Structure formats: C-alpha cells, structure tokens
PDB file of C-alpha atoms and ligand atoms in Angstrom:
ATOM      1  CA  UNK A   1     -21.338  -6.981   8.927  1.00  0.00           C
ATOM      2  CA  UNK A   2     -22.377 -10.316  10.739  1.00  0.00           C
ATOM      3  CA  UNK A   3     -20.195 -13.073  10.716  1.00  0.00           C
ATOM      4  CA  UNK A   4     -22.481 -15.855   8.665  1.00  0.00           C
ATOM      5  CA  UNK A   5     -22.985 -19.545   9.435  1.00  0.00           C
ATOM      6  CA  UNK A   6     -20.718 -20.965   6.769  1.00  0.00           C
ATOM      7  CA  UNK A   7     -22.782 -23.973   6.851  1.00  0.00           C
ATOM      8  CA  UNK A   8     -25.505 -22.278   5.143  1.00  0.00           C
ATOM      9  CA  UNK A   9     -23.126 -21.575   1.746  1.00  0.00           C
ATOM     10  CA  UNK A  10     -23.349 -25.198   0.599  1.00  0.00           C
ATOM     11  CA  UNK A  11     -19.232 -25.199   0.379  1.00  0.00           C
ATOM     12  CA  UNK A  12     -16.905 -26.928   1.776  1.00  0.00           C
ATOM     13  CA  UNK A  13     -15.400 -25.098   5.046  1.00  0.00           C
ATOM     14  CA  UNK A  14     -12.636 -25.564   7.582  1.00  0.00           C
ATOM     15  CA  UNK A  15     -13.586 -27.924  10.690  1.00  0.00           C
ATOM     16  CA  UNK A  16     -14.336 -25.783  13.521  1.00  0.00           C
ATOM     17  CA  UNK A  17     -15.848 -25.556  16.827  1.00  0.00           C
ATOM     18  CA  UNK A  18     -16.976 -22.983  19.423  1.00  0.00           C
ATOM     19  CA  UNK A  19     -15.379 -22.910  22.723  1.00  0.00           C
ATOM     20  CA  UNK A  20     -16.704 -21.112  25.842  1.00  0.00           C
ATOM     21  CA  UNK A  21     -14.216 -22.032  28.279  1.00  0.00           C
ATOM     22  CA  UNK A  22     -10.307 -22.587  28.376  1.00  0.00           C
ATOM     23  CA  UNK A  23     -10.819 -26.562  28.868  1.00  0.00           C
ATOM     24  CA  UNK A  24     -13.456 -26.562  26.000  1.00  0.00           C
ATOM     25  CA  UNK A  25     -10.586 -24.971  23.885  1.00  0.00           C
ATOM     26  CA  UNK A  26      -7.998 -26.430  24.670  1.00  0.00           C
ATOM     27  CA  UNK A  27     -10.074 -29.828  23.576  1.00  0.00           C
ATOM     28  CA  UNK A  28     -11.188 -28.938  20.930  1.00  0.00           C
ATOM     29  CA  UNK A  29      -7.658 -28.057  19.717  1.00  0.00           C
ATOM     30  CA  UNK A  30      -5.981 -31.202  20.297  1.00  0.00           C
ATOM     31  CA  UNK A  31      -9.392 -33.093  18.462  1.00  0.00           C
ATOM     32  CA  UNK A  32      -8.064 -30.689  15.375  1.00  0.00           C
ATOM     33  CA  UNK A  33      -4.738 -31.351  15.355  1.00  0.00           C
ATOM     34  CA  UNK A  34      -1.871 -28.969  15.277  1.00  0.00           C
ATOM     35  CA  UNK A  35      -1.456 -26.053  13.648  1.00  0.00           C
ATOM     36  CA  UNK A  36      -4.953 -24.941  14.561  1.00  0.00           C
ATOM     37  CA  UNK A  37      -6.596 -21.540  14.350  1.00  0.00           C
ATOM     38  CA  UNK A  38      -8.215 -19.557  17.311  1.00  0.00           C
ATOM     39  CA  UNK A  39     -10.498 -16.875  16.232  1.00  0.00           C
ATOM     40  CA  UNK A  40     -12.468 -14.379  18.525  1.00  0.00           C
ATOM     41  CA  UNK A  41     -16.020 -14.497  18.187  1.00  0.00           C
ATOM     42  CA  UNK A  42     -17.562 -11.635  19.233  1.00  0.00           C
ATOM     43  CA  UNK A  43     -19.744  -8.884  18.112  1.00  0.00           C
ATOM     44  CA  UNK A  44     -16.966  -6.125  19.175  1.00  0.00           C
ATOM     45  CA  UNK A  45     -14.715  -7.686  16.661  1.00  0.00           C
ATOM     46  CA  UNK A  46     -15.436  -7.631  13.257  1.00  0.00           C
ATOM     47  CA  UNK A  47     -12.060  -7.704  11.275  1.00  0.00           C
ATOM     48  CA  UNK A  48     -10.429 -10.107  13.849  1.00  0.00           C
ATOM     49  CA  UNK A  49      -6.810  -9.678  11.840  1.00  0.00           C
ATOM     50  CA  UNK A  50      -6.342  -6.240  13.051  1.00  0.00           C
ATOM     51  CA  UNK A  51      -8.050  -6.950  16.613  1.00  0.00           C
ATOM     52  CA  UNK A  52      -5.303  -9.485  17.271  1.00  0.00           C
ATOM     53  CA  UNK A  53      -8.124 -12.049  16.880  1.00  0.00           C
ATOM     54  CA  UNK A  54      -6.805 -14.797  14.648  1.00  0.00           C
ATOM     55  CA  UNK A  55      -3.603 -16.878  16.129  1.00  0.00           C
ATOM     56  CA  UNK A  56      -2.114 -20.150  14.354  1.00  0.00           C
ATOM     57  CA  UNK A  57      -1.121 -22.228  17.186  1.00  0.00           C
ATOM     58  CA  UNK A  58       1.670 -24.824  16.730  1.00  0.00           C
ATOM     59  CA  UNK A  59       1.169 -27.141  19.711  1.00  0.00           C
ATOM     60  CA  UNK A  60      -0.829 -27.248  23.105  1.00  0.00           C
ATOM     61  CA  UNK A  61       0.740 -24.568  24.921  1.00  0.00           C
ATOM     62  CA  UNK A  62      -0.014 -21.894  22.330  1.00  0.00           C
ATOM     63  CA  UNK A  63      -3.454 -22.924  21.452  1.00  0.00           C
ATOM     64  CA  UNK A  64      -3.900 -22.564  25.439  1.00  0.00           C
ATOM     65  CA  UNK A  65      -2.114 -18.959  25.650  1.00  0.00           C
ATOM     66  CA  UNK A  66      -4.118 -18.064  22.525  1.00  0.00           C
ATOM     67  CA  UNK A  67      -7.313 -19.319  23.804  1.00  0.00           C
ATOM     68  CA  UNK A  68      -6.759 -17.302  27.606  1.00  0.00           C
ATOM     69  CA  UNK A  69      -6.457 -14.319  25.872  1.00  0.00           C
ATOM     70  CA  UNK A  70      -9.153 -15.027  23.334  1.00  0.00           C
ATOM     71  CA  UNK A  71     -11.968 -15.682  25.303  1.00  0.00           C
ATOM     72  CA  UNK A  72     -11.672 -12.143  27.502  1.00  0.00           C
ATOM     73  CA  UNK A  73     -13.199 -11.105  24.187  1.00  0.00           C
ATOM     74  CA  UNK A  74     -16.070 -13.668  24.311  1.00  0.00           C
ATOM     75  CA  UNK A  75     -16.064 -17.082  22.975  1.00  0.00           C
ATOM     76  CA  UNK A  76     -13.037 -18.484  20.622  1.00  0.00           C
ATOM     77  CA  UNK A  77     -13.570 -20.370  17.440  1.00  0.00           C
ATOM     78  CA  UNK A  78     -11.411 -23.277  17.202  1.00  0.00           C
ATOM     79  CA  UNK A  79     -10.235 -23.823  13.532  1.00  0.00           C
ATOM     80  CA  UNK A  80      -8.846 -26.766  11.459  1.00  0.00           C
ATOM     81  CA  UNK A  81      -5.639 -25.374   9.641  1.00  0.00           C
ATOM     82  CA  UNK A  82      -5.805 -25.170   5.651  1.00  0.00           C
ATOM     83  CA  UNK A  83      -3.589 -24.120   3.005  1.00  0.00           C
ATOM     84  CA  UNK A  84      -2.624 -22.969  -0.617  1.00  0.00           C
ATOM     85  CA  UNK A  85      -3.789 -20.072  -2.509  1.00  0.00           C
ATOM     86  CA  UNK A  86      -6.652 -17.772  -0.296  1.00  0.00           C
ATOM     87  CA  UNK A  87      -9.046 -16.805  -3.100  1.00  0.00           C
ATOM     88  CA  UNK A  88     -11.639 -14.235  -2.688  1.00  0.00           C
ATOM     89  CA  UNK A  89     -15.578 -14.914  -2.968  1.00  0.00           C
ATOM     90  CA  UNK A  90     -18.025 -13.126  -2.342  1.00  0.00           C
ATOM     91  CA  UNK A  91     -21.955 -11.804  -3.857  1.00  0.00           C
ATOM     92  CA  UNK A  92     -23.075  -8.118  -4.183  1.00  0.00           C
ATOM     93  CA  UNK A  93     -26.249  -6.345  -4.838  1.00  0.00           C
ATOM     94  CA  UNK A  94     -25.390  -4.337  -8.148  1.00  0.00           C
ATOM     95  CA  UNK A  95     -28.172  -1.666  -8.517  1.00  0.00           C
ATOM     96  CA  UNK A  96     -28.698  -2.392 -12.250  1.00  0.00           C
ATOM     97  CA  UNK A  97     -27.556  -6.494 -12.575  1.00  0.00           C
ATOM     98  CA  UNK A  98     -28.748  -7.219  -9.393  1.00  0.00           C
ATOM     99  CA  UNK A  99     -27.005 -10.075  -8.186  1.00  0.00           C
ATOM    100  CA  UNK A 100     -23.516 -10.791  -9.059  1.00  0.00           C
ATOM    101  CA  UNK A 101     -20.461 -12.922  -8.062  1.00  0.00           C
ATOM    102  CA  UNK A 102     -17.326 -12.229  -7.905  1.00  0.00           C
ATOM    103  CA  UNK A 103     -13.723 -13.917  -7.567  1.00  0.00           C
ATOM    104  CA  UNK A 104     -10.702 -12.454  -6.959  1.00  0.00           C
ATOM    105  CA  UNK A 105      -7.467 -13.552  -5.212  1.00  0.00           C
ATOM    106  CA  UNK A 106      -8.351 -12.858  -1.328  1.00  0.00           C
ATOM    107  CA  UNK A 107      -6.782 -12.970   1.737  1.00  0.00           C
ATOM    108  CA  UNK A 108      -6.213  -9.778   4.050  1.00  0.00           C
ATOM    109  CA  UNK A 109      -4.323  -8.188   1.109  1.00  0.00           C
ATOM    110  CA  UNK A 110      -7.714  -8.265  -1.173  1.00  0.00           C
ATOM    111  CA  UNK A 111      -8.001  -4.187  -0.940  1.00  0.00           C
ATOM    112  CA  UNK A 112      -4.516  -4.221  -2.232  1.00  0.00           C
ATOM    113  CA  UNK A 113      -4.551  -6.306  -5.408  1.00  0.00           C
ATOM    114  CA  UNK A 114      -8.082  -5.516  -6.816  1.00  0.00           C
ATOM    115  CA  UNK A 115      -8.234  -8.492  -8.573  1.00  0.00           C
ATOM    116  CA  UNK A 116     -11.716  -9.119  -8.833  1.00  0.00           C
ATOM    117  CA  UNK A 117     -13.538 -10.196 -11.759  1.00  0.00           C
ATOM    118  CA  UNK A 118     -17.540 -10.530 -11.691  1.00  0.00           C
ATOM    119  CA  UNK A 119     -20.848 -12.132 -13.483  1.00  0.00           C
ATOM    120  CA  UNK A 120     -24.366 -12.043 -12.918  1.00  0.00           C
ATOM    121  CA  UNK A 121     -26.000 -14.962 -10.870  1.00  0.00           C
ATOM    122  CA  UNK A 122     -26.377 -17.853 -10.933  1.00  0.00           C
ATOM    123  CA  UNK A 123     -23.158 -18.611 -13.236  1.00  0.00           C
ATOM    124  CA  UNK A 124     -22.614 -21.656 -14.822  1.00  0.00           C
ATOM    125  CA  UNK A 125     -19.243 -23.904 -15.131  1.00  0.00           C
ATOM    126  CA  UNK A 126     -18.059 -21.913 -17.986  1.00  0.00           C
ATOM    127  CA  UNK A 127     -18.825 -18.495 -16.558  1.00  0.00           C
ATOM    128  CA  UNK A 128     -16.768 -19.754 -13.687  1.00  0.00           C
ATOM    129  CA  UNK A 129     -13.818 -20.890 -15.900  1.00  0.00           C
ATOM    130  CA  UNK A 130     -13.766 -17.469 -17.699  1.00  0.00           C
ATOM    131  CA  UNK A 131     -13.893 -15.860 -14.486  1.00  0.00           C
ATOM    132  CA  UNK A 132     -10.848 -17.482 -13.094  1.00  0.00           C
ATOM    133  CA  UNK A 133      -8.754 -16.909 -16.599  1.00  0.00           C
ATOM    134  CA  UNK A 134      -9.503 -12.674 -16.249  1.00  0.00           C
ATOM    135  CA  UNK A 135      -7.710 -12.356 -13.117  1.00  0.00           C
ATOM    136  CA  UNK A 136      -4.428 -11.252 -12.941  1.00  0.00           C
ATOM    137  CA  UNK A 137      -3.418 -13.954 -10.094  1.00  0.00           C
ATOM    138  CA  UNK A 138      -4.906 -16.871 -12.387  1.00  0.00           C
ATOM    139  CA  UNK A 139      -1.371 -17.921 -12.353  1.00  0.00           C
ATOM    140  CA  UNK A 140      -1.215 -18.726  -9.268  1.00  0.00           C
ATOM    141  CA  UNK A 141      -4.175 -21.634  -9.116  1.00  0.00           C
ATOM    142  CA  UNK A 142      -1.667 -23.319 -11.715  1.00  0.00           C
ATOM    143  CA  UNK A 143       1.285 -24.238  -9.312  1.00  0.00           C
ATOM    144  CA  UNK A 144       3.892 -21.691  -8.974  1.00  0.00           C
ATOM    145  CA  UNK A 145       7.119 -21.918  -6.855  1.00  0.00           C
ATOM    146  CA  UNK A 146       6.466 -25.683  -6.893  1.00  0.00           C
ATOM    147  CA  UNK A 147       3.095 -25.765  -5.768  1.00  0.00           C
ATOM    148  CA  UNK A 148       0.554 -28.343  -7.447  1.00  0.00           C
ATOM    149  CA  UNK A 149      -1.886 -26.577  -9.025  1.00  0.00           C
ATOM    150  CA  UNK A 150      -5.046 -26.425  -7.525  1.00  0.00           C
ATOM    151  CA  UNK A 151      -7.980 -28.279  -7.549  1.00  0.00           C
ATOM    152  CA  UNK A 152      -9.853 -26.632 -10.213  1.00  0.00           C
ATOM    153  CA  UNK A 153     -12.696 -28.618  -9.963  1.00  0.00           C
ATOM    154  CA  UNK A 154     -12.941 -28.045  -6.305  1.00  0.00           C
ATOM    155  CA  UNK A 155     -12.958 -23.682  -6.887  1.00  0.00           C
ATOM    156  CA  UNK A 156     -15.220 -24.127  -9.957  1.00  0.00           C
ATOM    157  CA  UNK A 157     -17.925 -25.884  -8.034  1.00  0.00           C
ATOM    158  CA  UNK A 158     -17.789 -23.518  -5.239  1.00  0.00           C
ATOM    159  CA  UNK A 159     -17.982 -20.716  -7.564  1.00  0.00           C
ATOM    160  CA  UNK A 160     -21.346 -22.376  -8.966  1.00  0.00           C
ATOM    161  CA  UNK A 161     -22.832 -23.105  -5.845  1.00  0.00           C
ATOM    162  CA  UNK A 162     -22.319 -19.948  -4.024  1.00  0.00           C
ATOM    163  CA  UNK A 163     -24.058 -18.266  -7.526  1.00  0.00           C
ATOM    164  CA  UNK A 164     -26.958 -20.302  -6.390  1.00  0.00           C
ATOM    165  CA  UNK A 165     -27.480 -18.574  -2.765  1.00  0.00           C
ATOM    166  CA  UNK A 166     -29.413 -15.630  -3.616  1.00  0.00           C
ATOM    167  CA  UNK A 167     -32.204 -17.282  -5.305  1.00  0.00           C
ATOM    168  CA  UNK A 168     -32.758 -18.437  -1.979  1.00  0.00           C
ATOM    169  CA  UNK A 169     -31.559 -16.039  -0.065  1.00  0.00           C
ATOM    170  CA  UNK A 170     -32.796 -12.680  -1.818  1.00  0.00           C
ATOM    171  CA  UNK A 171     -32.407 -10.029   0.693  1.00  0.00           C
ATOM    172  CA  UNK A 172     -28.169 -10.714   0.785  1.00  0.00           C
ATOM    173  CA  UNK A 173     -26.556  -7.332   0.325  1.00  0.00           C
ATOM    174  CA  UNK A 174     -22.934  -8.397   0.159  1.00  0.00           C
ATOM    175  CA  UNK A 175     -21.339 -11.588   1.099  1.00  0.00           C
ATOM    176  CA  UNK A 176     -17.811 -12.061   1.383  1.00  0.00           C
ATOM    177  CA  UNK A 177     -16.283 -15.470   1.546  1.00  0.00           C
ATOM    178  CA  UNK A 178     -12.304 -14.650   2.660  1.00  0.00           C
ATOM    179  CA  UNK A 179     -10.348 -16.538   2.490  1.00  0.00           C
ATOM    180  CA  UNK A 180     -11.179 -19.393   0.767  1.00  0.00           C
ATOM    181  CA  UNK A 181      -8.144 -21.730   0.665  1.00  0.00           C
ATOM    182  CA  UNK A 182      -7.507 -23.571  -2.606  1.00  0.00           C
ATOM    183  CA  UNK A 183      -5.186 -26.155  -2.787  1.00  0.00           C
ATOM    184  CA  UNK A 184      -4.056 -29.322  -4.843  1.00  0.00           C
ATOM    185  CA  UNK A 185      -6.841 -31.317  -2.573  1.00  0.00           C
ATOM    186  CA  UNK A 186      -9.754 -29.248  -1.946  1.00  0.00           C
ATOM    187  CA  UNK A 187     -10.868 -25.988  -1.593  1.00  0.00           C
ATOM    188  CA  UNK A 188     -12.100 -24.687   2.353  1.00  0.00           C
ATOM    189  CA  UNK A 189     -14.009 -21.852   3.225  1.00  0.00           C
ATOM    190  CA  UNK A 190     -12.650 -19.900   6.420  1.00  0.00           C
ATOM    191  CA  UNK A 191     -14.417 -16.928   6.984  1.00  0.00           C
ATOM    192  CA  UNK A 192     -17.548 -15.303   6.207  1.00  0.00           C
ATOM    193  CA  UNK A 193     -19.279 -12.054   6.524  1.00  0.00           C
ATOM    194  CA  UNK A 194     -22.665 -10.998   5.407  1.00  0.00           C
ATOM    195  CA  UNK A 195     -24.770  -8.190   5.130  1.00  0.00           C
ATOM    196  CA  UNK A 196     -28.598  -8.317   4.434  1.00  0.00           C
ATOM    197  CA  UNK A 197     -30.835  -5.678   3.334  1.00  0.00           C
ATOM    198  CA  UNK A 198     -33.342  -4.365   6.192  1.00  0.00           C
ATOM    199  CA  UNK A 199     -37.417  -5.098   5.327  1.00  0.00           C
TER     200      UNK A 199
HETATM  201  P1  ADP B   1     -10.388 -11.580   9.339  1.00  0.00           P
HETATM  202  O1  ADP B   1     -10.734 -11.486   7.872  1.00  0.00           O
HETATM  203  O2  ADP B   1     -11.566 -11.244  10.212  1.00  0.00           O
HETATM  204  O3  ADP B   1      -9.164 -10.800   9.694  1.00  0.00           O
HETATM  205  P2  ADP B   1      -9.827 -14.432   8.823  1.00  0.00           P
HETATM  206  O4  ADP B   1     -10.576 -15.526   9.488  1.00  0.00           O
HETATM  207  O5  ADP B   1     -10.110 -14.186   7.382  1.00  0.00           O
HETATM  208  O6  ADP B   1     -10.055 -13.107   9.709  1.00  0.00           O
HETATM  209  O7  ADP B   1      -8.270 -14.700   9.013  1.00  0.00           O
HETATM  210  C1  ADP B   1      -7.301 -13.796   8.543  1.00  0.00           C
HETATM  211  C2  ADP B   1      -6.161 -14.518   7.881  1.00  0.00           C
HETATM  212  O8  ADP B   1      -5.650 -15.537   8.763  1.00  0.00           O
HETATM  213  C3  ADP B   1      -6.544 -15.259   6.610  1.00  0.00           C
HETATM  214  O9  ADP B   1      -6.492 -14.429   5.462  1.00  0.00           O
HETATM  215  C4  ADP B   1      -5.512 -16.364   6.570  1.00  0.00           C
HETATM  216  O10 ADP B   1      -4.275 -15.879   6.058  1.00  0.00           O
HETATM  217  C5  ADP B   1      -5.300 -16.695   8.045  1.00  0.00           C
HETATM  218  N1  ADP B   1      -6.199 -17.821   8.428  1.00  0.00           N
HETATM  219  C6  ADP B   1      -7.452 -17.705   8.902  1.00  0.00           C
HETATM  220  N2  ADP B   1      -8.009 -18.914   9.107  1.00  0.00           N
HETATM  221  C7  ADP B   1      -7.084 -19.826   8.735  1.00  0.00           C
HETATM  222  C8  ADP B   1      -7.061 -21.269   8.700  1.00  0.00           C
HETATM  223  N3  ADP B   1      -8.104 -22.002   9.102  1.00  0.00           N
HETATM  224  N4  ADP B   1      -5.929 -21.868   8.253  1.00  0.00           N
HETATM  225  C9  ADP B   1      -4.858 -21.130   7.864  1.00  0.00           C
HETATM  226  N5  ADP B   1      -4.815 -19.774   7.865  1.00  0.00           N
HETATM  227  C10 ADP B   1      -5.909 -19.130   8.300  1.00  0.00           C
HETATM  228 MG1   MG B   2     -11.368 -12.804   6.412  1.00  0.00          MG
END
C-alpha cells in the first residue's frame, strides 16, 4: 500500500507539512501549534502505529525529540492535531458490484470492531445517512459522555464525495481513509493508503 496524497480525495484533511531536516521540523511544529503530530514518511514504514512512527507532541521539546528520531527513518510529516470520533472510510473493488464505499468506526482498533457497513458508488446523501444509522457505533456521532454530536453534515459530505473518486480514478483497488476525525466542527482526514490495480 502507498501512502496517497490526501489532497487528491476532495475532503477536508489535517494541516500538514513535510520536513527534511530537524530545523524544518521543528518550524513547522511551532507554525501548527501544540499538540502536533509527527509521522514517519517512508517507504519502509507502512503501518507507522506499530513502527513507533506516529508521536503527539505537547510542546517544543517533544516535537524536537520526536522529530530526531523520526527523520533516521526518512522525512517526518508534521501534523495539525484533530479530535472526536476516528471514523473509518475507505473504497474497494468488489468483484461483482464493482465499486463500493464503506464506513465504519476507524481508528487502529478498525480490525477489532468490524463495523463496517457498505454501498455501491457513487452514493447519494441518503445512502450516506442509511449508512451511518447500520453501524453499531452510530451512537457515538450523536454525543456520548458529553461530547457534542458531530457534524453530520460535515461526515455526510465526505461520504458523498469520496463515492465520487473512482469515476475518476478507475484503476483504485482499495482506499482506506483512517482515521477520519469527526467532531462537533468538522470532519479531517489524517491518513490515507491506496492501492491501484497494475495495467
Ligand atoms: P497508521 O494507521 O499508519 O498507524 P495514523 O496516521 O492513522 O497511522 O495514526 C494512528 C493513530 O494516531 C490514529 O488512529 C489516531 O488515533 C492518532 N493520530 C494520527 N494522526 C492524528 C492527528 N492528526 N491528530 C490526533 N490523533 C492522530
Ligand atoms: Mg491510519
């Protein structure tokens, strides 16, 4: 899997930028603000969570420890922190449907839950809606342990957009958008993988 340009999605994503050197970094961080993410780039590391690879720095001096040990891997990612519910997104070649989309509740747990529910592409608004209601963690985009509940909107839109991509992008195997952070606000992408079919 290559990590994908999450520009090319057409949804809103975390602030980021690419640092080659410590001073770069360390720049880069304090122009984010603090908490930020540090994420390895490199082609070695594909799930950066159990590589060490992603660190939530609080202030200067960890985003600078972070960033040292970082780029011995190759370059470092600098992140702008989000937060709320990390939903799952993602597109899959289905052999008979062809294209669908699925949602699910993500973050690094996604394997565990299975809580994934899927339509053909493109959806539309309702498809999305319907989508959200089957999964078991729908709950959870409505506010619990006084959370606001999120912005529906926000997901919905996403949902319909990211639908779109493989009209224009046919040869996508599987895309994975995870996490996606939904919150009262907005909803961020803040990784991406993608794999696309060899011609
Ligand atoms: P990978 O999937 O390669 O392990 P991710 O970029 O998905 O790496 O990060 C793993 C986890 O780290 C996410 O599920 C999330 O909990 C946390 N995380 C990553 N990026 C951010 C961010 N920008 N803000 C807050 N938490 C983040
Ligand atoms: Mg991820």
């Amino acid at each position: 899997m290559l990590d994908v340009a999450l520009q090319s999605l057409n949804i809103p994503i975390a602030k980021f930028e690419v640092a080659t050197n410590l001073k770069q970094a360390e720049r880069f961080a304090k122009r984010l603000g603090f908490p930020v993410v540090l994420k390895a780039v490199s082609a070695k590391v594909v799930h950066k969570t159990e590589a060490g690879g992603v660190v939530i720095a609080r202030d200067a001096a960890e985003a600078r420890s972070a960033a040292a040990r970082l780029l011995k891997l190759g370059k470092v990612l600098v992140q702008e922190h989000s937060s709320g519910v990390e939903m799952f997104l993602g597109i899959k070649r289905d052999p008979s449907f062809g294209h669908v989309l699925l949602a699910g509740v993500g973050g690094i747990f996604v394997e565990v839950y299975k809580d994934v529910s899927f339509r053909v592409c493109p959806i539309s608004r309702k498809d999305a809606e319907s989508m959200l209601a089957e999964l078991k963690g729908s709950r959870l985009l409505e506010g619990v342990r006084g959370q606001k509940p999120v912005n529906r909107k926000a997901l919905l839109d996403s949902m319909v957009e990211l639908s779109k991509l493989p009209d224009k992008m046919p040869d996508i195997e599987e895309l994975d958008v995870n996490p996606l952070f939904a919150n009262d606000k907005e909803v961020l992408a803040v990784d991406a993988r993608i794999v696309l079919s060899r011609k």
